[in-house]
């Protein structure tokens, strides 16, 4: 039995790589890229209702479609040159792997999957953002909660015809099936985390203010996407306060506005720093002990640096995550932005960027002023 389980996992991994590698290996010929296509994925649909309110009157599938369409309309209005694609525009069931394939076929630059949460208790409230990966939270209660959420979202495949063949024997209810996610590396982890961070910062403005944070989780809908991807849980349908917001036109509009605002800021980062290096990497990234204490630009001077990643926790000096690069940390809401370099000009920072990208391909140039980190223009 263990051999069969291991064989199924390896088969699933091989099939997954066959699907995603052509997209991951594709390189655009331009020296500058822009965010041109975004795929919005309203969770569930058709005979898959998703979570249902306790009174049976509100379905997750309807809420996600409504909010996703509002996000899309805002993007179209503000950025006519950006192509907005939906995985569904009606109450239709779409298999999880097809949702990812829609994004891959259209060579999307970004994938946003919108969902609503639920638990047996009526107490939990708030929004959360998730990116692909094995769970990074060591807190047992939080890990258990995340895995239950993953099992629920992934169990949608059980509604598909011949799901065992389509997903090479993956069973969302079998813990052994999740071993595969310890072998996967998210090629777009930093960009995905960046968008997730921006969304959660915006969500803190309300109407559902509880920030449940950002986590790495094994969601199947994110596994096969070959671009930065996030899954958003926009409140609890099982909580009366959240449900009231989700049912209201103004509440949905504000949630959609928060997602749009995060998208806009992410697009600004993406467009400003989306430089593809076509020359061989050069040596010369300065080594250091890791992160220093929170600092930077508090005296009103403007400096430039290279942001390598954003995390919801502060890392200790010398942490392996820095890969030997010296970084400063900057508090931003509930998160920390980690920036390498102390440059006096954008040109100097862009030169340094080429070196940093040897170790952090998703790094980009930022401006530091009065202790605030923002994309350099």
Coordinates of C-alpha atoms in Angstrom, one line a residue:
X1 CA 0.0 0.0 0.0
X2 CA 2.8 2.4 0.8
X3 CA 4.5 1.6 -2.5
X4 CA 1.3 2.4 -4.3
X5 CA 0.8 5.6 -2.5
X6 CA 4.4 6.7 -3.2
X7 CA 4.0 5.7 -6.9
X8 CA 0.8 7.8 -7.2
X9 CA 2.6 10.8 -5.6
X10 CA 5.5 10.5 -8.0
X11 CA 3.2 10.1 -10.9
X12 CA 1.3 13.2 -9.9
X13 CA 4.5 15.2 -9.5
X14 CA 5.8 14.1 -12.9
X15 CA 2.5 15.0 -14.6
X16 CA 2.5 18.4 -12.8
X17 CA 6.0 19.2 -14.0
X18 CA 5.0 18.2 -17.5
X19 CA 2.2 20.7 -17.4
X20 CA 4.0 23.6 -15.8
X21 CA 7.6 23.4 -17.1
X22 CA 6.9 24.7 -20.6
X23 CA 5.4 27.8 -19.1
X24 CA 8.1 28.3 -16.4
X25 CA 10.9 27.9 -19.0
X26 CA 9.3 30.4 -21.4
X27 CA 11.2 33.7 -21.6
X28 CA 9.8 36.8 -23.1
X29 CA 12.2 38.5 -25.7
X30 CA 11.5 42.0 -24.4
X31 CA 13.8 43.8 -22.0
X32 CA 10.8 45.2 -20.2
X33 CA 7.6 43.5 -19.3
X34 CA 4.2 44.8 -18.2
X35 CA 1.4 43.1 -16.4
X36 CA -0.9 42.5 -19.4
X37 CA -3.3 39.7 -18.3
X38 CA -4.9 38.8 -15.0
X39 CA -7.1 35.7 -14.4
X40 CA -9.9 36.1 -11.8
X41 CA -11.1 32.8 -10.4
X42 CA -14.5 32.9 -8.6
X43 CA -14.4 29.8 -6.4
X44 CA -16.9 26.9 -6.8
X45 CA -19.9 27.1 -9.1
X46 CA -22.7 25.0 -10.6
X47 CA -23.4 21.9 -8.5
X48 CA -20.5 22.9 -6.2
X49 CA -22.1 25.5 -3.9
X50 CA -19.0 25.9 -1.7
X51 CA -19.8 27.1 1.8
X52 CA -23.5 27.8 2.7
X53 CA -24.8 30.2 5.3
X54 CA -26.5 28.6 8.3
X55 CA -29.9 29.8 7.1
X56 CA -29.3 28.2 3.7
X57 CA -29.9 31.4 1.9
X58 CA -26.4 32.5 0.8
X59 CA -24.0 30.4 -1.2
X60 CA -20.3 30.9 -1.5
X61 CA -20.4 30.3 -5.2
X62 CA -22.6 33.4 -5.7
X63 CA -20.6 35.7 -3.5
X64 CA -17.3 34.8 -5.2
X65 CA -18.7 35.4 -8.6
X66 CA -20.2 38.7 -7.7
X67 CA -17.0 40.0 -6.0
X68 CA -14.8 38.7 -8.8
X69 CA -16.8 40.5 -11.4
X70 CA -16.6 43.7 -9.5
X71 CA -12.9 43.4 -9.2
X72 CA -12.7 42.7 -12.9
X73 CA -14.8 45.7 -13.8
X74 CA -12.6 48.0 -11.6
X75 CA -9.5 46.7 -13.4
X76 CA -11.0 47.2 -16.8
X77 CA -12.1 50.7 -16.0
X78 CA -8.7 51.7 -14.7
X79 CA -6.5 49.7 -17.0
X80 CA -8.1 49.3 -20.5
X81 CA -4.9 47.7 -21.7
X82 CA -5.0 44.9 -19.2
X83 CA -6.9 41.8 -20.3
X84 CA -9.2 40.4 -17.6
X85 CA -10.1 36.8 -17.9
X86 CA -12.6 34.9 -15.7
X87 CA -12.5 31.2 -15.1
X88 CA -16.3 31.4 -15.0
X89 CA -18.8 34.2 -15.6
X90 CA -22.0 32.2 -14.8
X91 CA -23.1 29.6 -12.3
X92 CA -21.1 26.8 -13.9
X93 CA -18.9 24.1 -12.4
X94 CA -15.2 24.3 -13.5
X95 CA -12.7 21.6 -12.5
X96 CA -9.8 22.8 -10.4
X97 CA -7.2 21.8 -13.0
X98 CA -9.1 23.6 -15.8
X99 CA -9.1 26.8 -13.8
X100 CA -5.3 26.7 -13.8
X101 CA -5.2 25.7 -17.4
X102 CA -7.3 28.8 -18.4
X103 CA -4.6 30.9 -16.8
X104 CA -1.7 29.0 -18.4
X105 CA -3.3 28.9 -21.9
X106 CA -3.7 32.7 -21.8
X107 CA -0.2 33.2 -20.5
X108 CA -1.6 35.2 -17.6
X109 CA 0.7 37.4 -15.5
X110 CA -1.4 36.9 -12.4
X111 CA -4.0 34.5 -11.0
X112 CA -6.4 35.5 -8.2
X113 CA -8.7 32.9 -6.7
X114 CA -11.6 34.3 -4.6
X115 CA -13.2 32.3 -1.9
X116 CA -15.3 32.7 1.3
X117 CA -14.4 30.8 4.5
X118 CA -16.5 28.8 7.0
X119 CA -16.2 26.7 10.1
X120 CA -18.6 25.0 12.5
X121 CA -18.2 27.8 15.1
X122 CA -19.8 31.2 14.5
X123 CA -17.0 33.0 16.2
X124 CA -14.1 33.1 13.7
X125 CA -14.0 36.2 11.5
X126 CA -11.6 37.9 9.1
X127 CA -9.8 37.6 5.8
X128 CA -6.7 35.6 4.9
X129 CA -4.5 35.2 1.9
X130 CA -2.8 32.0 0.8
X131 CA 0.1 31.1 -1.6
X132 CA 1.3 27.7 -2.7
X133 CA 3.6 25.7 -0.5
X134 CA 3.8 23.3 2.4
X135 CA 2.3 24.9 5.5
X136 CA 4.9 27.2 7.0
X137 CA 3.1 27.7 10.3
X138 CA 4.4 25.6 13.2
X139 CA 1.5 26.5 15.5
X140 CA -0.5 23.3 15.8
X141 CA -3.9 24.9 16.0
X142 CA -3.3 27.1 13.1
X143 CA -1.8 24.3 11.1
X144 CA -4.8 22.1 11.8
X145 CA -7.1 25.0 10.7
X146 CA -5.2 25.6 7.5
X147 CA -5.2 21.9 6.6
X148 CA -8.9 21.6 7.2
X149 CA -9.4 24.6 4.9
X150 CA -7.2 22.9 2.2
X151 CA -9.0 19.6 2.5
X152 CA -12.3 21.4 2.1
X153 CA -11.2 23.4 -1.0
X154 CA -9.4 20.5 -2.6
X155 CA -12.3 18.1 -2.0
X156 CA -14.0 19.9 -4.9
X157 CA -12.2 17.4 -7.2
X158 CA -14.4 14.6 -5.7
X159 CA -17.3 16.2 -7.6
X160 CA -15.4 15.8 -10.9
X161 CA -15.9 12.9 -13.2
X162 CA -13.0 10.4 -13.0
X163 CA -11.0 12.7 -10.6
X164 CA -8.6 9.9 -9.7
X165 CA -7.3 9.8 -13.2
X166 CA -7.2 13.5 -13.7
X167 CA -5.2 14.1 -10.5
X168 CA -3.1 10.9 -10.7
X169 CA -4.6 9.3 -7.6
X170 CA -4.4 12.4 -5.4
X171 CA -6.9 12.0 -2.5
X172 CA -7.7 15.3 -0.7
X173 CA -8.7 13.4 2.4
X174 CA -5.5 11.4 2.6
X175 CA -2.6 13.0 4.5
X176 CA -0.1 11.0 2.5
X177 CA -1.2 12.8 -0.7
X178 CA 0.1 16.0 0.7
X179 CA 3.6 14.7 1.0
X180 CA 4.1 15.9 -2.6
X181 CA 3.9 19.5 -1.5
X182 CA 7.1 19.1 0.5
X183 CA 8.8 18.4 -2.9
X184 CA 7.4 21.4 -4.7
X185 CA 9.1 24.7 -5.0
X186 CA 6.9 27.7 -5.8
X187 CA 8.8 29.4 -8.6
X188 CA 6.8 32.6 -8.0
X189 CA 6.7 32.6 -4.2
X190 CA 8.0 36.1 -3.6
X191 CA 5.7 37.7 -6.1
X192 CA 2.8 35.7 -4.8
X193 CA 3.7 36.7 -1.2
X194 CA 4.0 40.4 -2.3
X195 CA 0.4 40.4 -3.7
X196 CA -0.9 38.6 -0.7
X197 CA 0.7 41.1 1.6
X198 CA -0.8 44.0 -0.3
X199 CA -4.2 42.5 -0.2
X200 CA -4.1 41.9 3.5
X201 CA -2.8 45.4 4.1
X202 CA -5.8 46.8 2.2
X203 CA -8.3 44.4 4.0
X204 CA -7.2 46.0 7.3
X205 CA -9.2 49.1 6.2
X206 CA -12.4 47.1 6.5
X207 CA -15.3 46.3 6.2
X208 CA -14.0 43.0 7.7
X209 CA -11.0 44.2 9.7
X210 CA -9.7 41.0 11.3
X211 CA -6.5 40.1 9.5
X212 CA -5.9 36.4 9.8
X213 CA -2.6 36.7 7.9
X214 CA -0.8 35.1 5.1
X215 CA 0.1 31.4 4.9
X216 CA 1.6 28.9 2.5
X217 CA -0.8 26.1 1.9
X218 CA -1.2 23.1 -0.5
X219 CA -4.2 24.3 -2.6
X220 CA -4.6 22.3 -5.8
X221 CA -6.0 25.2 -7.7
X222 CA -2.6 27.0 -7.2
X223 CA -0.4 23.9 -7.9
X224 CA -0.7 24.0 -11.7
X225 CA -0.6 27.8 -12.3
X226 CA 2.6 28.9 -13.9
X227 CA 2.5 32.5 -12.7
X228 CA 2.2 34.4 -9.4
X229 CA -1.0 33.2 -7.7
X230 CA -2.9 33.8 -4.6
X231 CA -6.1 32.4 -3.0
X232 CA -8.1 34.8 -1.0
X233 CA -10.6 34.0 1.8
X234 CA -12.8 37.1 2.1
X235 CA -14.5 36.6 5.4
X236 CA -16.5 33.8 7.1
X237 CA -20.0 33.0 5.8
X238 CA -20.4 31.2 9.2
X239 CA -20.0 34.5 11.1
X240 CA -23.1 36.8 11.3
X241 CA -21.1 40.0 11.1
X242 CA -19.0 38.9 8.1
X243 CA -22.1 37.5 6.5
X244 CA -23.9 40.8 6.8
X245 CA -21.0 42.5 5.0
X246 CA -20.9 39.8 2.3
X247 CA -24.6 40.1 1.6
X248 CA -24.6 43.9 1.3
X249 CA -23.8 45.7 -2.0
X250 CA -21.6 48.2 -0.2
X251 CA -19.7 45.4 1.6
X252 CA -19.0 43.5 -1.6
X253 CA -17.9 46.7 -3.3
X254 CA -15.5 47.6 -0.5
X255 CA -14.0 44.1 -0.6
X256 CA -13.6 44.3 -4.3
X257 CA -12.1 47.7 -4.0
X258 CA -9.5 46.4 -1.5
X259 CA -8.5 43.6 -4.0
X260 CA -8.4 46.1 -6.8
X261 CA -6.2 48.5 -4.8
X262 CA -3.8 45.7 -4.0
X263 CA -3.8 44.7 -7.7
X264 CA -3.0 48.3 -8.7
X265 CA -0.1 48.6 -6.3
X266 CA 1.2 45.2 -7.4
X267 CA 1.0 46.2 -11.0
X268 CA 3.0 49.3 -10.3
X269 CA 5.7 47.2 -8.7
X270 CA 5.5 44.7 -11.6
X271 CA 5.7 47.3 -14.3
X272 CA 8.5 49.3 -12.7
X273 CA 10.7 46.3 -11.9
X274 CA 9.7 43.7 -14.5
X275 CA 13.1 43.7 -16.1
X276 CA 14.2 40.4 -17.7
X277 CA 18.0 39.9 -17.5
X278 CA 19.2 38.3 -20.8
X279 CA 22.9 38.5 -19.9
X280 CA 24.8 35.9 -17.7
X281 CA 24.7 36.7 -14.0
X282 CA 27.7 38.3 -12.6
X283 CA 29.4 37.7 -9.3
X284 CA 29.4 40.4 -6.6
X285 CA 26.5 40.2 -4.3
X286 CA 27.8 41.4 -1.0
X287 CA 27.5 38.9 1.8
X288 CA 26.4 39.8 5.3
X289 CA 24.9 38.4 8.5
X290 CA 21.4 38.9 7.4
X291 CA 18.8 41.4 8.6
X292 CA 19.7 44.4 10.7
X293 CA 17.3 46.2 13.1
X294 CA 14.4 48.2 11.7
X295 CA 15.9 51.3 10.1
X296 CA 16.2 53.5 7.1
X297 CA 15.5 56.9 5.9
X298 CA 14.0 58.3 9.1
X299 CA 15.9 61.6 8.7
X300 CA 13.9 62.5 5.6
X301 CA 16.6 61.6 3.2
X302 CA 15.8 59.5 0.2
X303 CA 17.7 56.3 -0.4
X304 CA 17.2 53.3 -2.8
X305 CA 17.5 49.6 -2.3
X306 CA 16.4 46.2 -3.5
X307 CA 13.4 44.6 -1.8
X308 CA 14.0 40.8 -1.7
X309 CA 10.8 39.7 0.1
X310 CA 8.0 40.5 2.5
X311 CA 7.1 38.3 5.5
X312 CA 4.6 38.5 8.4
X313 CA 7.4 37.9 10.9
X314 CA 10.8 39.4 11.7
X315 CA 13.7 37.2 10.9
X316 CA 16.8 37.0 13.2
X317 CA 20.2 38.1 11.9
X318 CA 21.9 35.4 9.9
X319 CA 18.7 33.6 9.0
X320 CA 19.3 31.3 6.0
X321 CA 16.4 32.9 4.1
X322 CA 18.7 35.9 3.3
X323 CA 21.2 33.6 1.4
X324 CA 24.1 35.6 2.8
X325 CA 22.8 39.0 1.7
X326 CA 22.7 41.9 4.1
X327 CA 19.2 43.3 4.5
X328 CA 17.4 45.9 6.5
X329 CA 13.8 45.3 7.8
X330 CA 11.0 47.9 7.5
X331 CA 7.8 47.5 9.4
X332 CA 4.7 47.8 7.1
X333 CA 1.4 47.2 8.9
X334 CA 1.7 43.7 10.3
X335 CA 4.5 42.7 7.9
X336 CA 8.2 43.3 7.4
X337 CA 9.7 44.3 4.1
X338 CA 13.3 43.2 3.7
X339 CA 15.6 45.5 1.6
X340 CA 19.2 45.0 0.5
X341 CA 21.6 47.8 -0.3
X342 CA 21.9 51.4 0.5
X343 CA 22.1 53.3 -2.8
X344 CA 22.0 57.1 -3.4
X345 CA 20.3 56.8 -6.9
X346 CA 17.9 54.6 -8.9
X347 CA 20.7 53.9 -11.4
X348 CA 23.0 52.5 -8.6
X349 CA 20.1 50.5 -7.2
X350 CA 19.3 49.0 -10.6
X351 CA 22.9 48.0 -11.1
X352 CA 22.8 46.3 -7.7
X353 CA 19.5 44.6 -8.6
X354 CA 21.2 42.6 -11.3
X355 CA 23.5 41.1 -8.6
X356 CA 20.7 40.5 -6.1
X357 CA 18.6 38.7 -8.7
X358 CA 21.2 35.9 -8.8
X359 CA 19.7 34.8 -5.5
X360 CA 16.3 36.5 -5.5
X361 CA 14.9 36.5 -9.1
X362 CA 11.7 38.4 -8.0
X363 CA 13.6 41.2 -6.3
X364 CA 12.9 44.8 -7.4
X365 CA 14.1 48.4 -6.8
X366 CA 12.4 50.4 -4.1
X367 CA 12.7 53.9 -2.6
X368 CA 13.1 54.4 1.1
X369 CA 11.9 57.7 2.6
X370 CA 11.0 58.5 6.2
X371 CA 11.2 54.8 7.0
X372 CA 8.6 53.9 4.3
X373 CA 9.4 51.6 1.4
X374 CA 7.7 52.2 -1.9
X375 CA 8.4 51.2 -5.5
X376 CA 11.0 53.3 -7.2
X377 CA 9.7 55.3 -10.2

